[in-house]
Amino acid sequence: MSIKTFLLPDLGEGLTEAELVRWMIAEGDSVIVDQPIAEVETAKSLVEIPCPFEGVVSTLHGDAGQMMLVDEPFISVNTAGDEPEAAAPAATEPAAEPSSEGALSYREEEMAGTQAPEEADADEASGNVLIGYGTGASKPSTSRRRRPRAGITTAAASSETSTQAVRVINPLVRKLARENSIDIHAVSGTGPEGLVLRADVQALIVQGQPAAAIAAAPAAPVAAPASTAAPAPATPAKAAAVTAAGEDKRTGLPVASSQVLAGVRKTIAAAMSTSRREIPEATVWVDVDVTKLLKLRGKIKESEGQAPSIMALISRFAVAGLQRFPELNSRIDVESDGSLRHTIFDGVNLGFAAQTDRGLVVPNVRDAHKLNANELSAEFARLAGVAREGKAGVSDLSGSTFTINNYGVFNVDGSAAIINYPEAAILGLGRIVEKPWVVNGKIKVRSICELTLSFDHRVCDGGTAAGFLRYVADAMTDPKKTLSTL
């Protein structure tokens, strides 16, 4: 038989894991190329994984509810069915040669479903691609080399990879190692061609040992520098101590539930922690009289039968404001030497916070600067719908450059929102309520909304942030004047 193993691919944005929701096939089932085989949850969306091979399912490398790591075995398929392979002369086959083909790595093969270089056949490729991966027609190339992965590596390959320089693609892996005092150059990578994966660094963190102490060295052992003599990095927190009676030892209270964060909740927690840790944010806010804005929308609806949402109108003002204050439509990146790079974008991908049954997600309207209020309103409705159904793709939930958060739907006035990392700012909208307001020296009842802006103080000073917020607030107060200039 001929067994091919498909590794879970990177589903976008450098994601390193996904939760296996359910298998759509079982071991022993026949599958064809591009047949949906599993449903996984990652990047706050549900994604169907297509099969890259045709044959009989040999092994499912995971159970429902399990976290699956990128570049780890996902499914093995017997592509030769039940027919045995033609016998080959024993003398021509090395004894150490594995009976099955090595697992195909997403980063090595680039398109899951193409055969190994030595037997590639363009006719088998379907050309279908799902979120940046899948099968596609590709020309056979004898120059591509695929090194066996850990666990199926021959002794010769192992000795060859040990002399190569450590490779790290993902900057988050370097950051994780640096934060835990691990020398990235001493980590033995288990990925393709010695690639250092996040799992390699995490394994050392769990062990509480510096990488240099256990990494295989090709030469004589070298003493660790004095700086590594510091206390070992803290291991992940242990589960809360609970007595036999089910009480928490620290508080003495009964424990209602205790579980490790996973899936969407884990993703949200990581994103919020990263934003608070990396971004020195500040917040400015102002109360805005939106009485005229509400009246204008009412007139549009009366005359045309429909009107853009209030959020769409405010978003149109915000996009215009970003063109005047582009520092807030930007991103700060940390270079390899620790220096900071400030990137300002020529155009706006507008994210908006949406609450779903599975947690908070941030769909984004791409090229929002090219859309009018009606088009923005339609995109908000469409993206919110697919997000709540769990059908939003990675491209729908990533790539935003500025975010708007309408927390007024929760009937609250204001909030210092957490910036959607790695963006530079987030605009918050509170509920609209009637309040006494001084207009031309007289107290009148007006519709008031609180507007807040949390921003990365590295990209600009308070004057820029206040200028942007004031522009949006003035546009909301006198929308006709502003709309005539857009």
Tab-separated table of C-alpha atoms in Angstrom:
chain	number	residue	atom	x	y	z
A	1	MET	CA	0.000	0.000	0.000
A	2	SER	CA	0.989	3.685	-0.332
A	3	ILE	CA	0.187	5.842	2.691
A	4	LYS	CA	0.207	9.621	2.355
A	5	THR	CA	-0.095	11.836	5.415
A	6	PHE	CA	-1.541	15.331	5.169
A	7	LEU	CA	-0.319	17.893	7.718
A	8	LEU	CA	-2.693	20.524	9.046
A	9	PRO	CA	-1.876	23.647	6.987
A	10	ASP	CA	-1.535	27.221	8.170
A	11	LEU	CA	-5.073	28.490	7.650
A	12	GLY	CA	-3.947	32.104	7.442
A	13	GLU	CA	-2.306	34.918	9.418
A	14	GLY	CA	0.359	32.594	10.808
A	15	LEU	CA	-2.097	30.595	12.898
A	16	THR	CA	-0.416	27.741	14.730
A	17	GLU	CA	-3.342	25.611	15.890
A	18	ALA	CA	-6.998	24.846	15.314
A	19	GLU	CA	-9.660	23.042	17.305
A	20	LEU	CA	-11.028	19.952	15.611
A	21	VAL	CA	-14.811	20.358	15.754
A	22	ARG	CA	-15.822	17.158	13.958
A	23	TRP	CA	-14.717	14.617	11.405
A	24	MET	CA	-16.927	14.296	8.342
A	25	ILE	CA	-15.459	10.902	7.418
A	26	ALA	CA	-14.249	7.824	9.320
A	27	GLU	CA	-11.324	5.445	9.051
A	28	GLY	CA	-11.958	3.001	6.238
A	29	ASP	CA	-14.061	5.437	4.202
A	30	SER	CA	-13.205	6.164	0.588
A	31	VAL	CA	-12.385	9.820	-0.157
A	32	ILE	CA	-11.721	11.848	-3.272
A	33	VAL	CA	-9.655	14.956	-3.891
A	34	ASP	CA	-11.228	18.105	-2.399
A	35	GLN	CA	-13.900	16.184	-0.476
A	36	PRO	CA	-14.616	17.963	2.861
A	37	ILE	CA	-13.209	15.719	5.583
A	38	ALA	CA	-13.285	17.794	8.755
A	39	GLU	CA	-14.485	21.004	10.334
A	40	VAL	CA	-12.029	23.001	12.421
A	41	GLU	CA	-12.398	26.214	14.392
A	42	THR	CA	-9.667	28.822	14.137
A	43	ALA	CA	-9.338	32.549	13.771
A	44	LYS	CA	-12.810	32.672	15.308
A	45	SER	CA	-14.403	30.977	12.322
A	46	LEU	CA	-15.388	27.481	11.268
A	47	VAL	CA	-13.434	26.131	8.318
A	48	GLU	CA	-13.969	22.965	6.302
A	49	ILE	CA	-10.770	21.115	5.442
A	50	PRO	CA	-10.731	19.407	2.020
A	51	CYS	CA	-8.919	16.130	1.394
A	52	PRO	CA	-5.826	16.513	-0.791
A	53	PHE	CA	-5.714	12.813	-1.745
A	54	GLU	CA	-7.930	10.136	-3.262
A	55	GLY	CA	-8.040	6.742	-1.614
A	56	VAL	CA	-9.088	5.045	1.614
A	57	VAL	CA	-8.768	6.791	4.986
A	58	SER	CA	-6.079	5.006	6.962
A	59	THR	CA	-5.712	7.130	10.122
A	60	LEU	CA	-7.446	10.153	11.657
A	61	HIS	CA	-4.819	11.885	13.788
A	62	GLY	CA	-7.150	13.541	16.288
A	63	ASP	CA	-10.488	13.492	18.062
A	64	ALA	CA	-13.320	16.028	18.168
A	65	GLY	CA	-12.511	18.792	20.643
A	66	GLN	CA	-8.757	18.281	20.345
A	67	MET	CA	-6.388	21.164	19.531
A	68	MET	CA	-4.518	20.307	16.339
A	69	LEU	CA	-1.160	21.935	15.628
A	70	VAL	CA	-0.188	23.328	12.241
A	71	ASP	CA	2.366	21.160	10.414
A	72	GLU	CA	1.389	18.111	12.478
A	73	PRO	CA	-0.270	14.971	10.990
A	74	PHE	CA	-3.976	15.503	10.329
A	75	ILE	CA	-5.072	12.561	8.182
A	76	SER	CA	-3.389	9.598	6.484
A	77	VAL	CA	-4.817	8.135	3.286
A	78	ASN	CA	-4.004	4.882	1.515
A	79	THR	CA	-3.828	6.180	-2.053
A	80	ALA	CA	-3.349	2.659	-3.467
A	81	GLY	CA	-6.575	1.316	-1.949
A	82	ASP	CA	-6.342	-2.307	-0.818
A	83	GLU	CA	-4.071	-3.370	-3.648
A	84	PRO	CA	-0.575	-4.314	-2.516
A	85	GLU	CA	2.334	-2.599	-4.158
A	86	ALA	CA	4.369	-4.542	-6.698
A	87	ALA	CA	7.192	-6.348	-5.013
A	88	ALA	CA	10.609	-4.775	-5.446
A	89	PRO	CA	13.959	-6.550	-5.189
A	90	ALA	CA	14.950	-6.526	-1.529
A	91	ALA	CA	18.528	-5.738	-2.343
A	92	THR	CA	17.592	-2.436	-3.927
A	93	GLU	CA	15.699	-1.153	-0.874
A	94	PRO	CA	17.611	0.126	2.177
A	95	ALA	CA	16.563	-1.631	5.369
A	96	ALA	CA	15.863	1.646	7.132
A	97	GLU	CA	13.514	2.929	4.427
A	98	PRO	CA	10.033	3.554	5.896
A	99	SER	CA	7.153	1.658	4.304
A	100	SER	CA	4.998	4.762	3.904
A	101	GLU	CA	5.711	8.064	2.291
A	102	GLY	CA	6.781	10.949	4.491
A	103	ALA	CA	4.129	13.401	5.587
A	104	LEU	CA	3.598	16.325	3.242
A	105	SER	CA	4.351	19.671	4.859
A	106	TYR	CA	2.249	22.656	3.863
A	107	ARG	CA	5.256	24.943	3.787
A	108	GLU	CA	7.276	22.448	1.747
A	109	GLU	CA	4.629	21.529	-0.790
A	110	GLU	CA	2.838	24.935	-0.770
A	111	MET	CA	-0.269	23.360	-2.255
A	112	ALA	CA	-1.692	20.448	-0.339
A	113	GLY	CA	-2.767	17.690	-2.677
A	114	THR	CA	0.090	17.787	-5.159
A	115	GLN	CA	2.021	14.567	-5.190
A	116	ALA	CA	5.583	14.208	-4.106
A	117	PRO	CA	7.986	15.691	-6.679
A	118	GLU	CA	9.104	12.334	-7.988
A	119	GLU	CA	5.565	11.293	-9.005
A	120	ALA	CA	3.656	14.534	-9.461
A	121	ASP	CA	0.836	14.485	-11.972
A	122	ALA	CA	-0.821	17.732	-13.005
A	123	ASP	CA	-3.974	15.889	-13.997
A	124	GLU	CA	-4.704	14.967	-10.355
A	125	ALA	CA	-4.768	18.587	-9.196
A	126	SER	CA	-8.238	20.087	-9.013
A	127	GLY	CA	-7.225	23.739	-8.906
A	128	ASN	CA	-9.620	24.379	-6.021
A	129	VAL	CA	-8.195	26.486	-3.234
A	130	LEU	CA	-9.720	27.096	0.221
A	131	ILE	CA	-8.460	30.083	2.237
A	132	GLY	CA	-4.988	30.060	0.772
A	133	TYR	CA	-4.508	26.299	0.609
A	134	GLY	CA	-5.913	23.280	-1.161
A	135	THR	CA	-5.110	21.565	-4.400
A	136	GLY	CA	-3.903	23.242	-7.508
A	137	ALA	CA	-2.292	22.373	-10.795
A	138	SER	CA	1.453	22.540	-10.526
A	139	LYS	CA	4.249	21.498	-12.813
A	140	PRO	CA	6.400	18.611	-11.675
A	141	SER	CA	9.661	19.849	-10.306
A	142	THR	CA	12.581	17.589	-9.643
A	143	SER	CA	14.476	20.377	-7.898
A	144	ARG	CA	12.194	20.455	-4.866
A	145	ARG	CA	13.411	18.370	-1.960
A	146	ARG	CA	11.336	17.103	0.925
A	147	ARG	CA	13.120	16.134	4.118
A	148	PRO	CA	11.537	13.467	6.337
A	149	ARG	CA	9.890	14.874	9.461
A	150	ALA	CA	10.666	14.064	13.071
A	151	GLY	CA	9.496	10.573	13.978
A	152	ILE	CA	10.065	9.186	10.473
A	153	THR	CA	13.520	10.576	9.900
A	154	THR	CA	16.308	8.211	8.961
A	155	ALA	CA	19.624	8.322	10.779
A	156	ALA	CA	21.353	9.820	7.767
A	157	ALA	CA	18.830	12.610	7.448
A	158	SER	CA	19.034	13.286	11.171
A	159	SER	CA	22.783	13.739	11.081
A	160	GLU	CA	22.478	15.968	8.038
A	161	THR	CA	19.921	18.333	9.582
A	162	SER	CA	21.904	18.616	12.809
A	163	THR	CA	24.660	20.478	10.978
A	164	GLN	CA	22.347	23.053	9.439
A	165	ALA	CA	21.613	26.480	10.862
A	166	VAL	CA	18.409	26.781	12.847
A	167	ARG	CA	15.576	28.234	10.777
A	168	VAL	CA	12.755	30.373	12.190
A	169	ILE	CA	10.035	31.788	9.936
A	170	ASN	CA	7.485	33.066	12.432
A	171	PRO	CA	8.601	36.157	14.408
A	172	LEU	CA	6.193	35.129	17.174
A	173	VAL	CA	8.355	32.068	17.771
A	174	ARG	CA	11.407	34.265	18.286
A	175	LYS	CA	9.433	36.529	20.602
A	176	LEU	CA	8.169	33.573	22.644
A	177	ALA	CA	11.717	32.288	23.055
A	178	ARG	CA	13.053	35.718	23.984
A	179	GLU	CA	10.363	36.305	26.611
A	180	ASN	CA	11.195	32.988	28.254
A	181	SER	CA	14.992	33.408	28.180
A	182	ILE	CA	15.478	30.656	25.620
A	183	ASP	CA	18.332	30.853	23.097
A	184	ILE	CA	16.537	30.369	19.775
A	185	HIS	CA	19.797	29.312	18.103
A	186	ALA	CA	20.068	26.328	20.432
A	187	VAL	CA	16.550	25.000	19.823
A	188	SER	CA	16.307	21.804	17.800
A	189	GLY	CA	13.593	22.400	15.205
A	190	THR	CA	11.178	19.605	14.400
A	191	GLY	CA	9.673	21.316	11.366
A	192	PRO	CA	10.641	20.905	7.713
A	193	GLU	CA	14.410	21.274	7.160
A	194	GLY	CA	14.935	21.936	10.837
A	195	LEU	CA	12.354	24.731	11.022
A	196	VAL	CA	11.792	25.817	14.630
A	197	LEU	CA	8.086	25.702	15.438
A	198	ARG	CA	6.244	27.255	18.338
A	199	ALA	CA	5.711	23.767	19.738
A	200	ASP	CA	9.497	23.307	19.999
A	201	VAL	CA	9.855	26.420	22.148
A	202	GLN	CA	6.782	25.604	24.227
A	203	ALA	CA	8.156	22.150	24.958
A	204	LEU	CA	11.227	23.747	26.533
A	205	ILE	CA	9.099	26.175	28.511
A	206	VAL	CA	7.047	23.318	29.954
A	207	GLN	CA	10.228	21.459	30.886
A	208	GLY	CA	11.582	24.597	32.531
A	209	GLN	CA	15.023	24.064	31.000
A	210	PRO	CA	17.114	26.384	28.821
A	211	ALA	CA	17.325	25.152	25.240
A	212	ALA	CA	21.122	24.991	25.270
A	213	ALA	CA	21.000	22.355	28.008
A	214	ILE	CA	19.136	19.772	25.903
A	215	ALA	CA	19.732	20.688	22.262
A	216	ALA	CA	21.906	18.241	20.366
A	217	ALA	CA	25.216	19.915	19.555
A	218	PRO	CA	27.366	18.741	16.631
A	219	ALA	CA	30.565	19.689	18.406
A	220	ALA	CA	31.774	19.458	21.979
A	221	PRO	CA	29.341	20.859	24.561
A	222	VAL	CA	29.749	24.550	25.203
A	223	ALA	CA	29.125	25.960	28.652
A	224	ALA	CA	26.055	28.132	28.904
A	225	PRO	CA	26.823	31.859	29.304
A	226	ALA	CA	26.482	33.399	32.716
A	227	SER	CA	23.275	35.143	31.702
A	228	THR	CA	21.515	31.776	31.381
A	229	ALA	CA	22.201	31.038	35.034
A	230	ALA	CA	19.154	33.089	35.932
A	231	PRO	CA	16.146	31.221	37.300
A	232	ALA	CA	14.423	29.056	34.729
A	233	PRO	CA	11.347	30.587	33.076
A	234	ALA	CA	8.148	30.014	34.934
A	235	THR	CA	6.216	26.984	33.809
A	236	PRO	CA	2.530	27.360	32.930
A	237	ALA	CA	0.337	27.866	35.956
A	238	LYS	CA	-0.891	24.668	37.544
A	239	ALA	CA	-4.596	23.949	37.791
A	240	ALA	CA	-6.272	25.627	40.732
A	241	ALA	CA	-5.744	23.598	43.889
A	242	VAL	CA	-9.031	21.988	44.829
A	243	THR	CA	-9.695	19.953	47.946
A	244	ALA	CA	-11.340	16.563	47.919
A	245	ALA	CA	-14.570	18.262	48.941
A	246	GLY	CA	-14.454	20.416	45.773
A	247	GLU	CA	-13.390	23.637	47.519
A	248	ASP	CA	-10.808	26.106	46.301
A	249	LYS	CA	-7.881	26.098	48.723
A	250	ARG	CA	-7.167	29.802	48.289
A	251	THR	CA	-10.660	31.145	48.907
A	252	GLY	CA	-12.354	28.276	50.682
A	253	LEU	CA	-15.318	28.580	48.309
A	254	PRO	CA	-16.916	25.717	46.371
A	255	VAL	CA	-15.697	25.477	42.770
A	256	ALA	CA	-18.532	25.778	40.258
A	257	SER	CA	-16.312	25.037	37.262
A	258	SER	CA	-12.659	25.138	36.265
A	259	GLN	CA	-11.315	24.585	32.787
A	260	VAL	CA	-8.429	25.598	30.565
A	261	LEU	CA	-9.338	28.243	28.006
A	262	ALA	CA	-9.645	26.795	24.518
A	263	GLY	CA	-10.990	27.603	21.087
A	264	VAL	CA	-12.457	31.048	20.522
A	265	ARG	CA	-12.134	32.056	24.192
A	266	LYS	CA	-8.435	31.216	24.103
A	267	THR	CA	-7.967	33.246	20.917
A	268	ILE	CA	-9.737	36.269	22.394
A	269	ALA	CA	-7.742	36.033	25.627
A	270	ALA	CA	-4.455	35.895	23.729
A	271	ALA	CA	-5.396	38.868	21.532
A	272	MET	CA	-6.490	41.008	24.479
A	273	SER	CA	-3.342	40.161	26.458
A	274	THR	CA	-1.084	40.953	23.523
A	275	SER	CA	-2.738	44.324	22.971
A	276	ARG	CA	-2.458	45.364	26.617
A	277	ARG	CA	1.122	44.128	26.832
A	278	GLU	CA	2.435	45.611	23.581
A	279	ILE	CA	0.520	48.872	23.101
A	280	PRO	CA	0.914	51.940	25.380
A	281	GLU	CA	-2.599	53.216	24.825
A	282	ALA	CA	-4.363	56.403	25.833
A	283	THR	CA	-8.044	57.335	25.569
A	284	VAL	CA	-9.886	60.534	24.699
A	285	TRP	CA	-13.654	60.978	24.613
A	286	VAL	CA	-16.358	63.544	23.917
A	287	ASP	CA	-20.173	63.775	24.148
A	288	VAL	CA	-21.759	64.443	20.770
A	289	ASP	CA	-25.151	65.924	19.858
A	290	VAL	CA	-26.463	63.606	17.134
A	291	THR	CA	-29.972	65.090	16.897
A	292	LYS	CA	-29.406	66.382	13.353
A	293	LEU	CA	-27.834	63.077	12.294
A	294	LEU	CA	-30.909	61.140	13.414
A	295	LYS	CA	-33.221	63.584	11.630
A	296	LEU	CA	-31.157	63.359	8.430
A	297	ARG	CA	-31.306	59.568	8.451
A	298	GLY	CA	-35.072	59.713	9.045
A	299	LYS	CA	-35.539	61.967	6.026
A	300	ILE	CA	-33.424	59.676	3.821
A	301	LYS	CA	-35.462	56.663	4.877
A	302	GLU	CA	-38.729	58.502	4.296
A	303	SER	CA	-37.750	59.620	0.800
A	304	GLU	CA	-35.899	56.504	-0.400
A	305	GLY	CA	-37.571	53.766	1.623
A	306	GLN	CA	-34.311	52.758	3.277
A	307	ALA	CA	-31.313	54.463	4.826
A	308	PRO	CA	-27.791	53.549	5.915
A	309	SER	CA	-27.377	52.613	9.555
A	310	ILE	CA	-26.170	55.167	12.075
A	311	MET	CA	-22.985	53.154	12.452
A	312	ALA	CA	-22.426	53.275	8.688
A	313	LEU	CA	-22.829	57.055	8.631
A	314	ILE	CA	-20.417	57.497	11.532
A	315	SER	CA	-18.004	55.046	9.902
A	316	ARG	CA	-18.029	57.128	6.724
A	317	PHE	CA	-17.058	60.150	8.802
A	318	ALA	CA	-14.347	58.135	10.536
A	319	VAL	CA	-12.833	56.999	7.236
A	320	ALA	CA	-12.737	60.603	6.077
A	321	GLY	CA	-11.110	61.543	9.373
A	322	LEU	CA	-8.391	58.915	8.891
A	323	GLN	CA	-7.506	60.506	5.570
A	324	ARG	CA	-6.873	63.732	7.477
A	325	PHE	CA	-5.107	62.038	10.396
A	326	PRO	CA	-3.391	59.029	8.763
A	327	GLU	CA	-1.189	58.295	11.791
A	328	LEU	CA	-4.164	56.539	13.362
A	329	ASN	CA	-4.524	54.273	10.325
A	330	SER	CA	-1.195	52.586	10.868
A	331	ARG	CA	0.756	49.866	12.635
A	332	ILE	CA	3.908	49.533	14.744
A	333	ASP	CA	6.156	46.539	14.026
A	334	VAL	CA	9.159	45.437	16.061
A	335	GLU	CA	12.222	44.774	13.910
A	336	SER	CA	14.615	41.900	14.567
A	337	ASP	CA	17.063	44.310	16.224
A	338	GLY	CA	14.359	45.675	18.539
A	339	SER	CA	13.777	48.921	16.636
A	340	LEU	CA	10.234	50.061	15.853
A	341	ARG	CA	8.879	50.471	12.324
A	342	HIS	CA	5.835	52.717	11.802
A	343	THR	CA	3.781	51.795	8.723
A	344	ILE	CA	1.012	54.147	7.550
A	345	PHE	CA	-1.529	52.742	5.096
A	346	ASP	CA	-2.838	54.351	1.931
A	347	GLY	CA	-6.405	53.140	2.297
A	348	VAL	CA	-8.614	51.778	5.062
A	349	ASN	CA	-9.709	48.248	5.913
A	350	LEU	CA	-12.408	49.000	8.455
A	351	GLY	CA	-12.958	46.431	11.192
A	352	PHE	CA	-16.036	46.383	13.398
A	353	ALA	CA	-16.646	44.416	16.582
A	354	ALA	CA	-19.451	41.865	16.333
A	355	GLN	CA	-20.761	39.733	19.192
A	356	THR	CA	-21.650	36.165	18.230
A	357	ASP	CA	-22.731	33.051	20.109
A	358	ARG	CA	-19.152	31.819	19.838
A	359	GLY	CA	-17.524	35.003	21.092
A	360	LEU	CA	-16.347	38.419	19.932
A	361	VAL	CA	-15.132	38.658	16.340
A	362	VAL	CA	-13.893	41.556	14.233
A	363	PRO	CA	-14.923	41.270	10.566
A	364	ASN	CA	-13.474	43.950	8.345
A	365	VAL	CA	-14.670	45.841	5.298
A	366	ARG	CA	-11.784	45.958	2.861
A	367	ASP	CA	-11.149	49.200	0.963
A	368	ALA	CA	-13.744	50.994	3.072
A	369	HIS	CA	-12.414	54.325	1.810
A	370	LYS	CA	-13.918	53.502	-1.596
A	371	LEU	CA	-17.431	52.934	-0.262
A	372	ASN	CA	-20.267	55.346	0.516
A	373	ALA	CA	-22.511	55.078	3.564
A	374	ASN	CA	-25.059	52.833	1.832
A	375	GLU	CA	-22.352	50.424	0.683
A	376	LEU	CA	-20.761	50.378	4.131
A	377	SER	CA	-24.135	49.601	5.705
A	378	ALA	CA	-24.666	46.685	3.320
A	379	GLU	CA	-21.190	45.264	4.012
A	380	PHE	CA	-21.681	45.553	7.777
A	381	ALA	CA	-24.912	43.564	7.522
A	382	ARG	CA	-23.406	40.918	5.238
A	383	LEU	CA	-20.246	40.358	7.282
A	384	ALA	CA	-22.102	40.348	10.598
A	385	GLY	CA	-24.410	37.680	9.191
A	386	VAL	CA	-21.673	35.306	8.028
A	387	ALA	CA	-19.752	35.865	11.273
A	388	ARG	CA	-22.742	34.898	13.425
A	389	GLU	CA	-23.275	31.821	11.269
A	390	GLY	CA	-19.627	30.866	11.765
A	391	LYS	CA	-18.992	30.982	8.015
A	392	ALA	CA	-16.640	33.964	7.876
A	393	GLY	CA	-13.307	33.188	6.268
A	394	VAL	CA	-9.891	34.179	7.563
A	395	SER	CA	-9.759	37.042	5.041
A	396	ASP	CA	-13.040	38.361	6.496
A	397	LEU	CA	-11.646	38.338	10.026
A	398	SER	CA	-8.135	39.660	9.466
A	399	GLY	CA	-6.318	42.511	7.799
A	400	SER	CA	-8.184	45.468	9.302
A	401	THR	CA	-6.275	48.720	9.837
A	402	PHE	CA	-8.779	50.538	12.085
A	403	THR	CA	-11.731	49.281	14.139
A	404	ILE	CA	-15.074	50.693	15.264
A	405	ASN	CA	-16.807	49.239	18.323
A	406	ASN	CA	-20.500	49.980	18.774
A	407	TYR	CA	-20.958	49.057	22.435
A	408	GLY	CA	-24.097	51.198	22.552
A	409	VAL	CA	-26.035	48.081	21.522
A	410	PHE	CA	-25.387	46.820	25.068
A	411	ASN	CA	-27.108	49.925	26.450
A	412	VAL	CA	-23.968	51.476	27.953
A	413	ASP	CA	-22.699	55.022	27.545
A	414	GLY	CA	-18.979	54.524	27.110
A	415	SER	CA	-15.986	52.227	27.277
A	416	ALA	CA	-12.205	52.478	26.980
A	417	ALA	CA	-11.994	49.704	24.398
A	418	ILE	CA	-8.903	47.528	23.973
A	419	ILE	CA	-7.153	48.218	20.663
A	420	ASN	CA	-7.415	45.431	18.097
A	421	TYR	CA	-3.727	44.499	17.913
A	422	PRO	CA	-1.678	45.363	15.869
A	423	GLU	CA	-3.784	48.354	14.857
A	424	ALA	CA	-3.101	51.823	16.226
A	425	ALA	CA	-6.580	52.911	17.338
A	426	ILE	CA	-10.193	51.930	17.967
A	427	LEU	CA	-13.240	54.199	17.902
A	428	GLY	CA	-16.055	53.465	20.333
A	429	LEU	CA	-19.731	54.422	20.038
A	430	GLY	CA	-21.959	54.605	23.099
A	431	ARG	CA	-25.738	54.456	23.267
A	432	ILE	CA	-27.798	57.412	22.079
A	433	VAL	CA	-29.896	58.875	24.883
A	434	GLU	CA	-31.920	62.048	25.318
A	435	LYS	CA	-30.360	64.561	27.692
A	436	PRO	CA	-30.773	68.228	28.574
A	437	TRP	CA	-28.325	70.148	26.382
A	438	VAL	CA	-27.493	73.822	26.071
A	439	VAL	CA	-28.199	75.069	22.529
A	440	ASN	CA	-27.724	78.780	21.772
A	441	GLY	CA	-27.968	79.615	25.447
A	442	LYS	CA	-31.129	77.607	26.041
A	443	ILE	CA	-31.622	74.178	27.589
A	444	LYS	CA	-33.185	71.714	25.175
A	445	VAL	CA	-33.663	67.977	25.016
A	446	ARG	CA	-31.134	66.548	22.548
A	447	SER	CA	-29.959	63.089	21.460
A	448	ILE	CA	-26.474	62.572	22.882
A	449	CYS	CA	-23.870	59.916	22.113
A	450	GLU	CA	-20.497	59.422	23.770
A	451	LEU	CA	-17.589	58.931	21.386
A	452	THR	CA	-14.292	57.444	22.620
A	453	LEU	CA	-10.956	56.877	20.935
A	454	SER	CA	-8.260	54.604	22.325
A	455	PHE	CA	-4.976	55.049	20.471
A	456	ASP	CA	-1.386	53.864	20.453
A	457	HIS	CA	0.600	56.745	21.927
A	458	ARG	CA	3.666	55.645	19.959
A	459	VAL	CA	2.148	56.622	16.611
A	460	CYS	CA	1.020	60.119	17.573
A	461	ASP	CA	0.541	62.619	20.367
A	462	GLY	CA	-2.722	63.618	22.013
A	463	GLY	CA	-3.248	66.523	19.640
A	464	THR	CA	-3.575	64.230	16.629
A	465	ALA	CA	-5.967	61.890	18.426
A	466	ALA	CA	-8.067	64.795	19.655
A	467	GLY	CA	-8.108	66.317	16.171
A	468	PHE	CA	-9.461	63.107	14.659
A	469	LEU	CA	-12.072	62.669	17.366
A	470	ARG	CA	-13.162	66.283	17.035
A	471	TYR	CA	-13.516	65.935	13.264
A	472	VAL	CA	-15.789	62.885	13.612
A	473	ALA	CA	-17.790	64.545	16.405
A	474	ASP	CA	-18.328	67.723	14.373
A	475	ALA	CA	-19.421	65.648	11.388
A	476	MET	CA	-21.978	63.851	13.551
A	477	THR	CA	-23.236	67.175	14.905
A	478	ASP	CA	-23.637	68.786	11.456
A	479	PRO	CA	-23.808	65.883	8.978
A	480	LYS	CA	-25.158	67.851	6.014
A	481	LYS	CA	-22.143	70.135	5.992
A	482	THR	CA	-19.723	67.234	6.187
A	483	LEU	CA	-21.467	65.054	3.617
A	484	SER	CA	-21.346	67.915	1.111
A	485	THR	CA	-17.542	67.827	1.278
A	486	LEU	CA	-17.124	64.050	0.923
